[in-house]
Short mmCIF file of C-alpha atoms in Angstrom, two decimals:
data_model
loop_
_atom_site.label_atom_id
_atom_site.label_comp_id
_atom_site.label_asym_id
_atom_site.label_seq_id
_atom_site.Cartn_x
_atom_site.Cartn_y
_atom_site.Cartn_z
CA MET A 754 -1.38 -4.57 -21.61
CA ARG A 755 -4.12 -2.01 -22.10
CA MET A 756 -6.14 -2.11 -24.94
CA LYS A 757 -8.53 -0.01 -26.64
CA VAL A 758 -13.00 -1.03 -25.62
CA PHE A 759 -14.39 -1.35 -29.22
CA GLY A 760 -16.58 1.26 -30.14
CA LEU A 761 12.78 23.49 -40.68
CA GLY A 762 12.00 26.74 -38.49
CA LEU A 763 9.60 26.73 -36.16
CA ALA A 764 7.93 23.47 -37.57
CA LEU A 765 11.48 21.77 -38.16
CA THR A 766 11.62 22.40 -33.82
CA ALA A 767 8.62 20.72 -33.40
CA SER A 768 9.38 17.66 -34.86
CA LEU A 769 12.61 17.25 -33.24
CA ALA A 770 12.23 18.00 -29.72
CA ALA A 771 13.20 15.75 -26.70
CA ARG A 772 14.08 12.28 -27.86
CA ALA A 773 17.54 10.59 -26.49
CA ALA A 774 17.97 7.53 -23.74
CA SER A 775 16.64 6.78 -20.96
CA HIS A 776 19.50 5.65 -17.90
CA ARG A 777 18.35 5.71 -14.92
CA GLU A 778 15.93 7.93 -14.89
CA ALA A 779 13.88 7.63 -12.13
CA PRO A 780 14.47 7.51 -8.31
CA LEU A 781 13.09 3.72 -7.99
CA MET A 782 14.06 2.95 -11.91
CA THR A 783 17.92 3.18 -10.13
CA LEU A 784 17.14 0.28 -8.00
CA ASP A 785 15.72 -1.88 -10.39
CA PRO A 786 18.53 -2.12 -13.42
CA ALA A 787 16.14 -5.51 -14.64
CA ALA A 788 13.52 -3.96 -15.60
CA ASP A 789 15.23 0.25 -16.38
CA ILE A 790 14.25 0.68 -19.69
CA THR A 791 17.60 2.18 -21.02
CA ASP A 792 16.52 3.05 -24.87
CA PHE A 793 13.92 2.26 -27.37
CA TYR A 794 14.15 2.14 -31.53
CA ALA A 795 12.09 1.27 -33.71
CA PHE A 796 12.54 1.50 -37.04
CA VAL A 797 12.66 -0.14 -40.78
CA SER A 798 14.77 -2.41 -41.16
CA TYR A 799 17.48 -1.67 -43.49
CA ASP A 800 19.55 -4.53 -43.41
CA ASP A 801 20.28 -6.13 -46.95
CA ALA A 802 17.33 -8.15 -47.17
CA ASN A 803 15.04 -5.61 -46.13
CA LEU A 804 16.80 -3.59 -48.70
CA GLY A 805 16.02 -5.71 -51.01
CA ARG A 806 12.41 -6.33 -50.58
CA ALA A 807 9.21 -4.50 -52.83
CA PRO A 808 7.88 -1.93 -50.32
CA ALA A 809 4.73 -4.58 -49.12
CA ASP A 810 6.86 -7.25 -48.16
CA ARG A 811 9.61 -4.50 -46.06
CA LYS A 812 9.99 -5.25 -42.34
CA VAL A 813 10.41 -2.98 -39.11
CA THR A 814 12.22 -3.10 -36.52
CA PHE A 815 11.45 -2.23 -32.62
CA ILE A 816 14.59 -2.80 -29.93
CA LEU A 817 14.04 -2.36 -25.62
CA ASN A 818 16.95 -2.53 -24.33
CA VAL A 819 17.72 -2.81 -20.27
CA ILE A 820 20.29 -3.06 -17.35
CA PRO A 821 22.15 0.00 -18.79
CA GLY A 822 26.41 0.56 -18.16
CA GLN A 823 26.69 -3.15 -17.69
CA GLU A 824 31.00 -3.67 -17.01
CA PRO A 825 31.89 -5.76 -19.51
CA SER A 826 33.84 -8.31 -16.52
CA ALA A 827 31.57 -7.77 -14.01
CA GLY A 828 31.21 -11.33 -13.35
CA PRO A 829 31.49 -14.01 -12.71
CA ASN A 830 27.23 -14.07 -13.09
CA TYR A 831 27.41 -11.49 -15.08
CA TYR A 832 24.07 -9.96 -16.93
CA ALA A 833 20.70 -11.63 -17.45
CA PHE A 834 17.35 -10.67 -18.09
CA ASP A 835 14.49 -10.88 -14.81
CA ASP A 836 12.05 -13.74 -15.32
CA THR A 837 9.96 -11.81 -13.01
CA VAL A 838 9.57 -8.76 -14.90
CA LEU A 839 6.71 -8.44 -18.42
CA TYR A 840 9.43 -6.73 -20.92
CA ALA A 841 6.66 -5.60 -23.44
CA ILE A 842 6.32 -3.61 -27.07
CA HIS A 843 3.32 -1.61 -27.84
CA ILE A 844 1.76 -0.20 -30.84
CA ASP A 845 -0.81 2.17 -32.01
CA ASN A 846 -1.50 1.39 -35.32
CA ASP A 847 -5.13 3.99 -35.84
CA LYS A 848 -4.03 7.36 -33.62
CA ASP A 849 -5.82 7.06 -31.14
CA GLY A 850 -2.99 6.82 -28.54
CA VAL A 851 -4.16 3.68 -27.18
CA ASP A 852 -2.46 0.07 -27.41
CA ASP A 853 -2.86 -2.46 -30.96
CA VAL A 854 -0.79 -4.98 -30.98
CA SER A 855 1.68 -5.39 -28.16
CA TYR A 856 4.99 -8.01 -28.01
CA GLU A 857 5.17 -9.81 -24.99
CA VAL A 858 8.65 -11.87 -23.72
CA ARG A 859 9.08 -13.74 -20.67
CA PHE A 860 11.88 -15.47 -19.38
CA THR A 861 12.62 -18.13 -17.41
CA THR A 862 15.66 -19.14 -15.72
CA GLU A 863 17.39 -23.28 -15.22
CA THR A 864 20.69 -24.45 -13.16
CA VAL A 865 21.62 -26.80 -15.40
CA SER A 866 24.45 -27.84 -13.31
CA PRO A 867 23.86 -27.19 -9.80
CA ASN A 868 27.37 -28.26 -8.57
CA GLN A 869 29.30 -26.18 -11.53
CA PHE A 870 31.40 -23.27 -9.08
CA ILE A 871 31.75 -20.34 -11.40
CA ALA A 872 28.34 -19.89 -13.78
CA THR A 873 30.04 -20.45 -17.03
CA LEU A 874 33.32 -22.38 -17.64
CA ALA A 875 35.25 -22.62 -21.18
CA LEU A 876 34.52 -26.67 -19.89
CA PRO A 877 34.51 -26.69 -22.97
CA PRO A 878 34.90 -23.63 -24.39
CA VAL A 879 30.73 -22.41 -25.18
CA THR A 880 29.93 -23.09 -28.82
CA ALA A 881 25.88 -23.52 -28.98
CA LEU A 882 22.75 -22.28 -26.49
CA GLU A 883 21.62 -25.68 -26.44
CA GLY A 884 23.56 -29.74 -26.96
CA GLU A 885 26.56 -29.22 -27.33
CA GLY A 886 28.86 -26.60 -27.29
CA SER A 887 26.39 -25.22 -24.31
CA GLU A 888 28.18 -27.84 -21.21
CA GLY A 889 30.25 -24.72 -19.78
CA LEU A 890 26.26 -23.06 -19.51
CA SER A 891 24.97 -23.65 -15.92
CA ARG A 892 22.00 -21.49 -16.34
CA LYS A 893 20.13 -21.61 -19.28
CA GLN A 894 17.69 -18.46 -20.32
CA ARG A 895 14.63 -19.20 -22.38
CA TYR A 896 11.87 -17.39 -23.79
CA THR A 897 8.68 -16.89 -24.99
CA VAL A 898 7.43 -14.21 -27.90
CA THR A 899 3.11 -13.63 -27.44
CA GLU A 900 1.27 -11.39 -29.98
CA VAL A 901 -1.78 -9.50 -27.63
CA ARG A 902 -4.22 -8.20 -29.60
CA PRO A 903 -7.77 -6.91 -28.66
CA CYS A 904 -10.84 -8.63 -29.63
CA LYS A 905 -14.17 -7.91 -30.33
CA ILE A 906 -16.54 -8.86 -27.86
CA GLY A 907 -15.75 -7.05 -24.37
CA ALA A 908 -13.53 -4.09 -22.83
CA HIS A 909 -10.76 -6.12 -21.53
CA CYS A 910 -10.73 -9.30 -24.36
CA VAL A 911 -7.70 -8.97 -25.38
CA THR A 912 -6.85 -12.79 -28.35
CA ARG A 913 -3.32 -13.98 -27.12
CA THR A 914 -0.40 -15.75 -30.09
CA LYS A 915 2.07 -17.80 -29.06
CA LEU A 916 4.55 -16.56 -32.17
CA PHE A 917 7.70 -19.36 -32.57
CA GLU A 918 4.97 -22.14 -31.94
CA GLY A 919 5.28 -21.08 -28.82
CA GLN A 920 8.77 -22.33 -28.60
CA LEU A 921 10.71 -21.64 -25.22
CA LEU A 922 13.35 -19.90 -27.86
CA SER A 923 17.15 -19.79 -26.22
CA ALA A 924 18.26 -15.61 -24.67
CA VAL A 925 22.68 -15.26 -25.59
CA PRO A 926 24.57 -15.40 -21.95
CA SER A 927 27.36 -12.05 -22.33
CA ASN A 928 30.58 -11.93 -24.15
CA ILE A 929 33.05 -13.38 -21.38
CA GLY A 930 36.22 -13.99 -22.79
CA PRO A 931 38.04 -15.45 -25.83
CA ARG A 932 38.85 -18.09 -23.76
CA THR A 933 35.26 -18.87 -22.34
CA THR A 934 33.36 -17.45 -25.67
CA PRO A 935 35.71 -17.59 -28.13
CA ASP A 936 33.43 -16.84 -31.30
CA TYR A 937 30.87 -15.04 -29.70
CA GLU A 938 29.17 -13.80 -32.39
CA ALA A 939 28.60 -17.10 -34.22
CA LEU A 940 27.48 -17.73 -31.05
CA ALA A 941 24.83 -15.25 -30.48
CA MET A 942 23.54 -15.35 -33.86
CA LYS A 943 22.87 -18.75 -32.77
CA GLY A 944 20.63 -17.31 -30.59
CA VAL A 945 18.94 -14.86 -34.07
CA PHE A 946 15.14 -17.15 -34.33
CA THR A 947 12.56 -16.85 -37.55
CA ASP A 948 8.86 -17.52 -37.19
CA ALA A 949 8.13 -18.57 -40.96
CA SER A 950 4.64 -18.56 -40.93
CA ALA A 951 4.82 -15.12 -39.14
CA GLY A 952 7.73 -14.02 -41.34
CA ALA A 953 9.02 -12.16 -37.65
CA ARG A 954 12.83 -12.59 -36.24
CA VAL A 955 13.51 -12.51 -32.53
CA PHE A 956 16.85 -12.29 -30.60
CA ALA A 957 17.70 -11.72 -26.49
CA GLY A 958 21.00 -11.66 -25.48
CA GLN A 959 23.11 -9.13 -24.52
CA ARG A 960 24.63 -6.74 -27.51
CA ALA A 961 27.53 -3.51 -27.61
CA GLU A 962 25.80 0.02 -26.41
CA THR A 963 25.01 2.27 -29.46
CA PHE A 964 24.09 5.42 -27.21
CA ALA A 965 26.63 7.83 -27.95
CA ILE A 966 26.84 11.08 -25.27
CA ASP A 967 28.87 12.35 -23.44
CA LEU A 968 26.24 11.55 -19.76
CA GLY A 969 28.86 13.63 -17.89
CA ALA A 970 29.14 17.21 -19.11
CA VAL A 971 25.42 16.52 -19.88
CA PHE A 972 24.20 16.41 -16.12
CA ASP A 973 26.82 18.49 -14.47
CA THR A 974 23.98 21.15 -15.55
CA LEU A 975 24.10 20.88 -18.49
CA ASN A 976 27.46 22.23 -18.76
CA LEU A 977 28.90 20.33 -22.74
CA ARG A 978 32.49 20.56 -22.59
CA THR A 979 33.56 23.59 -25.36
CA GLU A 980 36.55 23.87 -27.34
CA THR A 981 35.38 27.29 -29.12
CA PRO A 982 36.92 30.09 -27.10
CA PRO A 983 33.39 32.10 -25.98
CA PRO A 984 32.72 35.36 -27.94
CA PRO A 985 33.65 38.73 -26.02
CA GLY A 986 31.88 38.93 -22.69
CA GLY A 987 29.66 36.39 -23.74
CA ARG A 988 29.77 32.70 -22.41
CA PRO A 989 31.14 29.78 -24.53
CA LEU A 990 28.86 26.86 -26.61
CA PRO A 991 29.33 23.34 -27.43
CA VAL A 992 29.33 24.69 -31.12
CA LEU A 993 31.14 22.15 -34.38
CA THR A 994 32.21 23.09 -37.54
CA ASN A 995 30.55 22.54 -40.09
CA ALA A 996 33.15 19.97 -41.19
CA GLU A 997 33.15 18.36 -37.30
CA ASP A 998 29.36 18.14 -37.41
CA ALA A 999 29.21 15.94 -40.98
CA ASP A 1000 31.56 13.72 -39.40
CA ASP A 1001 29.13 10.78 -38.10
CA ALA A 1002 32.41 8.80 -38.34
CA HIS A 1003 34.38 10.58 -35.52
CA ASP A 1004 33.50 12.23 -32.01
CA ALA A 1005 34.40 15.58 -31.88
CA PHE A 1006 35.47 17.24 -28.74
CA GLY A 1007 33.25 15.31 -26.68
CA VAL A 1008 34.11 12.14 -24.16
CA ASN A 1009 31.22 9.06 -24.72
CA SER A 1010 30.21 7.66 -21.46
CA PHE A 1011 29.21 4.49 -22.31
CA SER A 1012 32.53 3.31 -24.71
CA GLY A 1013 32.49 -0.15 -23.66
CA PHE A 1014 30.28 -0.73 -21.55
CA ASN A 1015 27.21 -2.97 -22.95
CA ILE A 1016 23.27 -3.46 -22.54
CA ASN A 1017 20.16 -6.38 -22.74
CA THR A 1018 18.61 -6.03 -25.55
CA ILE A 1019 15.81 -7.38 -27.03
CA ALA A 1020 14.88 -7.13 -30.54
CA ILE A 1021 11.79 -8.79 -32.37
CA GLU A 1022 11.36 -7.30 -36.83
CA VAL A 1023 7.87 -8.22 -37.87
CA PRO A 1024 6.49 -7.50 -41.62
CA ILE A 1025 4.65 -4.57 -41.63
CA ARG A 1026 2.00 -5.67 -42.78
CA ARG A 1027 1.46 -7.46 -39.64
CA ILE A 1028 0.72 -4.64 -37.45
CA THR A 1029 -0.94 -1.70 -39.71
CA LYS A 1030 -4.78 -1.93 -39.14
CA ASP A 1031 -5.65 -2.93 -42.11
CA GLY A 1032 -3.33 -5.34 -42.58
CA LEU A 1033 -2.44 -4.17 -45.26
CA PRO A 1034 1.30 -2.32 -47.10
CA ALA A 1035 1.53 0.55 -45.94
CA THR A 1036 -0.24 3.76 -46.85
CA SER A 1037 -0.39 7.25 -46.26
CA ALA A 1038 -3.82 6.55 -45.36
CA ASN A 1039 -2.32 3.26 -42.47
CA GLY A 1040 1.25 3.84 -42.85
CA THR A 1041 2.43 6.05 -39.46
CA ILE A 1042 2.69 3.98 -36.21
CA GLY A 1043 3.30 5.18 -32.03
CA ALA A 1044 5.68 3.32 -30.56
CA TYR A 1045 6.80 2.17 -26.58
CA ALA A 1046 8.40 0.29 -25.16
CA THR A 1047 7.46 -1.00 -21.23
CA THR A 1048 8.40 -2.73 -18.17
CA SER A 1049 5.67 -4.92 -15.75
CA ARG A 1050 6.00 -6.10 -12.35
CA GLN A 1051 3.14 -8.18 -10.02
CA GLY A 1052 2.34 -6.59 -7.21
CA VAL A 1053 3.47 -8.82 -4.59
CA SER A 1054 6.49 -11.51 -5.14
CA ILE A 1055 6.80 -14.29 -2.37
CA ARG A 1056 10.54 -15.05 -1.81
CA ARG A 1057 11.13 -19.35 -0.63
CA THR A 1058 14.26 -20.76 0.41
CA GLY A 1059 15.72 -22.79 -2.10
CA ALA A 1060 13.60 -21.69 -4.80
CA ALA A 1061 12.48 -19.18 -7.10
CA SER A 1062 10.08 -16.63 -7.03
CA LYS A 1063 6.34 -16.23 -7.09
CA ASN A 1064 4.98 -13.45 -8.26
CA VAL A 1065 0.95 -13.60 -6.86
CA SER A 1066 -0.92 -10.99 -7.61
CA SER A 1067 -1.36 -9.11 -10.75
CA TRP A 1068 0.76 -7.02 -13.39
CA LYS A 1069 2.15 -3.30 -12.79
CA GLN A 1070 3.92 -0.81 -14.59
CA VAL A 1071 7.16 -0.49 -13.10
CA SER A 1072 9.30 1.40 -16.20
CA ARG A 1073 7.92 3.06 -20.25
CA MET A 1074 9.83 4.62 -22.95
CA GLY A 1075 8.65 6.03 -26.66
CA ASN A 1076 10.20 9.28 -26.36
CA PRO A 1077 13.29 9.11 -25.26
CA LEU A 1078 14.22 11.78 -22.34
CA VAL A 1079 10.78 12.43 -21.75
CA ASN A 1080 11.18 11.27 -18.12
CA GLU A 1081 14.44 13.13 -17.81
CA LEU A 1082 14.11 16.60 -18.88
CA ILE A 1083 10.62 16.63 -18.72
CA ILE A 1084 9.03 15.11 -15.45
CA PRO A 1085 10.30 17.00 -12.71
CA ILE A 1086 12.11 14.65 -10.05
CA GLY A 1087 9.08 14.16 -8.07
CA PHE A 1088 6.33 12.18 -10.23
CA LYS A 1089 9.14 10.62 -12.10
CA ASP A 1090 8.69 7.51 -10.90
CA LEU A 1091 4.63 8.45 -11.67
CA TRP A 1092 5.22 8.63 -14.71
CA ASN A 1093 6.67 4.78 -15.82
CA GLN A 1094 3.90 3.98 -13.90
CA THR A 1095 1.03 5.81 -16.29
CA ALA A 1096 0.23 5.11 -19.42
CA PRO A 1097 1.19 7.43 -22.93
CA GLU A 1098 -2.80 7.46 -23.46
CA ASP A 1099 -3.10 9.98 -19.91
CA GLU A 1100 0.18 11.67 -20.34
CA ALA A 1101 -2.78 14.84 -20.34
CA GLN A 1102 -2.29 15.03 -16.95
CA PHE A 1103 1.18 15.91 -17.62
CA LEU A 1104 1.68 18.54 -19.83
CA PRO A 1105 2.35 21.33 -17.90
CA TYR A 1106 5.69 20.10 -17.47
CA TYR A 1107 6.45 19.82 -21.10
CA ARG A 1108 5.13 23.88 -21.78
CA ASP A 1109 7.15 24.58 -19.58
CA LEU A 1110 10.24 23.79 -21.09
CA ALA A 1111 12.69 24.04 -17.99
CA VAL A 1112 15.33 21.78 -20.19
CA ALA A 1113 15.61 25.58 -21.98
CA GLY A 1114 15.48 27.58 -19.52
CA ALA A 1115 18.48 26.24 -17.99
CA LEU A 1116 21.17 26.26 -21.31
CA GLN A 1117 20.00 29.11 -21.09
CA LEU A 1118 21.03 30.14 -18.29
CA VAL A 1119 24.22 27.68 -18.19
CA SER A 1120 25.04 30.27 -21.93
CA GLY A 1121 23.20 33.11 -22.11
CA VAL A 1122 21.63 32.16 -25.15
CA PRO A 1123 18.35 33.16 -25.25
CA VAL A 1124 15.92 30.27 -26.02
CA PRO A 1125 12.04 30.50 -27.51
CA PRO A 1126 9.22 31.19 -24.54
CA ASN A 1127 7.41 29.15 -23.24
CA PRO A 1128 4.78 27.40 -23.30
CA ARG A 1129 6.19 25.60 -25.83
CA GLU A 1130 3.03 24.26 -27.31
CA ASP A 1131 5.93 23.03 -30.18
CA ILE A 1132 7.35 20.72 -27.78
CA VAL A 1133 3.68 19.34 -26.90
CA GLN A 1134 2.42 18.65 -30.86
CA LEU A 1135 5.15 16.91 -32.06
CA LEU A 1136 5.86 14.44 -28.59
CA THR A 1137 1.92 13.82 -27.57
CA LYS A 1138 -0.04 13.80 -30.85
CA TYR A 1139 0.14 12.74 -34.25
CA ALA A 1140 0.28 15.00 -37.75
CA GLY A 1141 -2.77 16.26 -38.62
CA GLN A 1142 -4.66 16.24 -35.12
CA ASN A 1143 -6.63 19.03 -34.10
CA PRO A 1144 -3.85 21.82 -32.77
CA SER A 1145 -6.19 22.83 -30.42
CA PRO A 1146 -3.59 22.65 -27.04
CA ASN A 1147 -7.07 21.91 -24.98
CA ILE A 1148 -8.19 18.54 -28.07
CA GLY A 1149 -6.71 15.17 -27.32
CA PRO A 1150 -5.97 12.75 -27.98
CA PHE A 1151 -3.11 13.77 -26.09
CA ALA A 1152 -0.51 10.13 -26.02
CA GLU A 1153 3.61 10.42 -25.75
CA LEU A 1154 4.61 7.53 -28.68
CA LEU A 1155 7.64 7.17 -30.08
CA ARG A 1156 6.09 7.93 -33.97
CA LEU A 1157 7.27 6.10 -37.63
CA ASN A 1158 6.58 6.48 -40.86
CA LEU A 1159 6.45 3.39 -42.31
CA THR A 1160 5.79 4.89 -45.83
CA VAL A 1161 9.93 6.16 -45.53
CA PRO A 1162 11.96 3.68 -47.09
CA PRO A 1163 14.91 2.24 -45.42
CA THR A 1164 18.01 4.12 -45.58
CA PRO A 1165 21.36 1.34 -46.58
CA PRO A 1166 23.85 1.35 -44.16
CA ALA A 1167 26.22 3.40 -45.52
CA GLN A 1168 24.43 5.29 -46.19
CA ILE A 1169 22.67 6.19 -42.95
CA LYS A 1170 22.99 10.34 -40.77
CA ARG A 1171 22.83 10.76 -37.42
CA LEU A 1172 21.57 14.29 -37.56
CA GLY A 1173 18.13 12.75 -39.87
CA PRO A 1174 16.62 15.80 -41.54
CA LEU A 1175 19.09 18.19 -39.25
CA ALA A 1176 21.61 16.20 -42.32
CA HIS A 1177 24.59 18.30 -44.14
CA ASP A 1178 27.31 18.19 -45.62
CA ALA A 1179 30.79 19.39 -44.59
CA SER A 1180 30.56 23.08 -46.53
CA GLY A 1181 26.94 23.47 -44.84
CA THR A 1182 24.48 22.26 -47.85
CA ALA A 1183 21.73 20.23 -46.13
CA THR A 1184 21.99 16.18 -46.65
CA PRO A 1185 18.33 15.22 -44.48
CA ASP A 1186 18.02 11.87 -44.10
CA GLY A 1187 13.80 10.78 -43.84
CA ALA A 1188 13.85 7.25 -41.75
CA GLY A 1189 16.04 8.39 -39.20
CA PHE A 1190 15.07 10.38 -35.59
CA PRO A 1191 12.39 11.61 -35.00
CA ASN A 1192 10.96 9.36 -38.07
CA GLY A 1193 11.36 6.76 -35.70
CA ARG A 1194 14.18 5.80 -34.32
CA ARG A 1195 17.90 4.24 -35.13
CA PRO A 1196 21.02 2.77 -33.22
CA ASN A 1197 23.24 5.23 -33.94
CA ASP A 1198 20.55 7.89 -34.78
CA ASP A 1199 22.44 11.57 -32.47
CA VAL A 1200 19.08 12.05 -30.82
CA THR A 1201 21.49 14.19 -28.05
CA ASP A 1202 22.16 16.77 -30.46
CA LEU A 1203 19.59 16.96 -32.03
CA VAL A 1204 17.23 17.12 -28.26
CA VAL A 1205 19.77 20.37 -27.73
CA ARG A 1206 19.38 21.70 -30.60
CA VAL A 1207 15.56 22.16 -30.21
CA ALA A 1208 14.80 22.63 -26.55
CA GLY A 1209 17.94 25.73 -27.71
CA GLY A 1210 16.37 26.89 -30.55
CA PRO A 1211 17.30 28.39 -33.78
CA ASN A 1212 20.58 29.92 -32.23
CA TYR A 1213 21.44 26.48 -31.72
CA ILE A 1214 20.10 24.61 -34.28
CA ALA A 1215 21.85 27.39 -36.56
CA ASN A 1216 25.56 27.20 -34.94
CA ASN A 1217 25.69 23.11 -34.40
CA VAL A 1218 25.09 23.59 -30.67
CA GLY A 1219 26.37 19.76 -29.85
CA ASP A 1220 27.67 17.41 -26.86
CA GLY A 1221 30.57 16.35 -29.43
CA VAL A 1222 30.09 12.89 -29.22
CA ASN A 1223 28.53 11.94 -32.85
CA VAL A 1224 29.51 8.57 -33.24
CA ASN A 1225 30.03 4.91 -30.52
CA GLU A 1226 32.92 3.44 -31.37
CA LYS A 1227 31.51 0.16 -33.02
CA GLY A 1228 29.56 2.63 -35.46
CA ILE A 1229 26.94 0.90 -37.61
CA THR A 1230 25.56 -2.72 -37.63
CA PRO A 1231 23.88 -3.32 -40.62
CA TYR A 1232 22.73 -7.34 -39.77
CA PHE A 1233 19.55 -8.29 -37.73
CA PRO A 1234 19.59 -7.22 -34.25
CA PHE A 1235 20.74 -4.22 -35.03
CA LEU A 1236 23.61 -3.92 -31.89
CA PRO A 1237 26.67 -3.90 -32.16
CA GLU A 1238 28.79 -7.70 -30.20
CA PRO A 1239 28.96 -6.73 -27.12
CA PHE A 1240 32.78 -5.94 -25.29
CA ASP A 1241 34.45 -8.85 -24.29
CA GLY A 1242 35.12 -9.14 -19.87
CA ARG A 1243 38.76 -10.20 -20.63
CA ASN A 1244 40.51 -7.23 -23.18
CA ARG A 1245 37.88 -4.34 -21.66
CA GLN A 1246 39.98 -2.47 -19.93
CA HIS A 1247 39.52 0.90 -17.97
CA HIS A 1248 42.73 2.63 -17.59
CA ASP A 1249 44.81 4.22 -14.88
CA PRO A 1250 47.06 6.97 -15.94
CA MET A 1251 50.53 6.58 -17.67
CA GLU A 1252 49.26 2.21 -18.14
CA PRO A 1253 49.32 1.88 -22.89
CA ALA A 1254 45.95 1.33 -24.11
CA PRO A 1255 45.42 -2.25 -24.71
#
């Protein structure tokens, strides 16, 4: 953890650029899925309890996802967090780009039934994480949550507070199938823990992937699918009609590459006043934060026969995420792993790649439709500065963070708009949702369409350009941890031609 040393138009375009997911985005990360941060979310909680609270008492949720593209039936060991990875969420609450509060999560795995021939069995069916009903779990993963804050007596001094009374909390295992985990969601809810004194909740375990994107088309050199005929003499753009674009419940014409896949989630909810710089409810003076997530490994690990690995050196950051897709679409391939290892406040070294926005140039090359010219100072301002900072391109601090105005009330789930400030109805009339991306990010915000439109500029915004994927099939989850029940391994199927759907 790095702690500080005490001592709509072009403007809208600038406020929306370059945020999406981060699956296998850097060469080294493709080899390390347990440390690969796939998505990071930060939002004021929108469950019934928080919607009913007074603004001064509201809470905020942070979600860190790892292990991308989990095939639900990939047994027998399925998916778990890595005991040798330090998972962390960091918050800057005074706009200097440096950590003020962090939440660290560490896992430990116990093999309780070493003679069991496969990891999880319905002997009896698994209905509990501990004790009676958990006998079929041969391996149990547990974790601790630590809050870290700087202290005032030295540059490297921090205070560390064990939340949840320092208990080892049970992680929720993968959803194997109805014979083994017959009421999975009830089992999963036993993995939601509350710290009454801190006002916090936490969950760690498997959930369904909510990030929806036509990944195959996006990375096929940005050749998004299209159902709209090209203009005379031109090349086609993937244009959604107003009605298609306003539909938050159905996909238009794209293929959701993450349909049916799961991820592993760490979700923590804390009172807003716990993370403001003065410990008071959020106001216009203290209510905007910047946040990001990291995973770290120790530099040296010793493996012994028949024993767990032993780490013998300091932590080294291996992945980070604030605004997703920054690494995928802005940072060059030769620097993606370096970027993952770099602190957000050191972003200045990468600013030339923000200004020379290669992904926008690729969109123009593929579509023939002009994009805004470089240098893209609007992108630099959006991703590395707070609103109100000195706009000079030569004056920092520049820190790549997901920024969230905590004073904006949460939108009830039934009224959430996937396009946030660009939302509109079927006639094209604006219906903005200020509680979503780019004001933080919720699990169902359609960051792909927003990124494409902002990178492409006014022509792409005006014509509703997108990947044709609006939503995942499980929709919005209105309760903590705000991600849906994972697909189970027995019933999730991939189909060959002529096979009927389940």
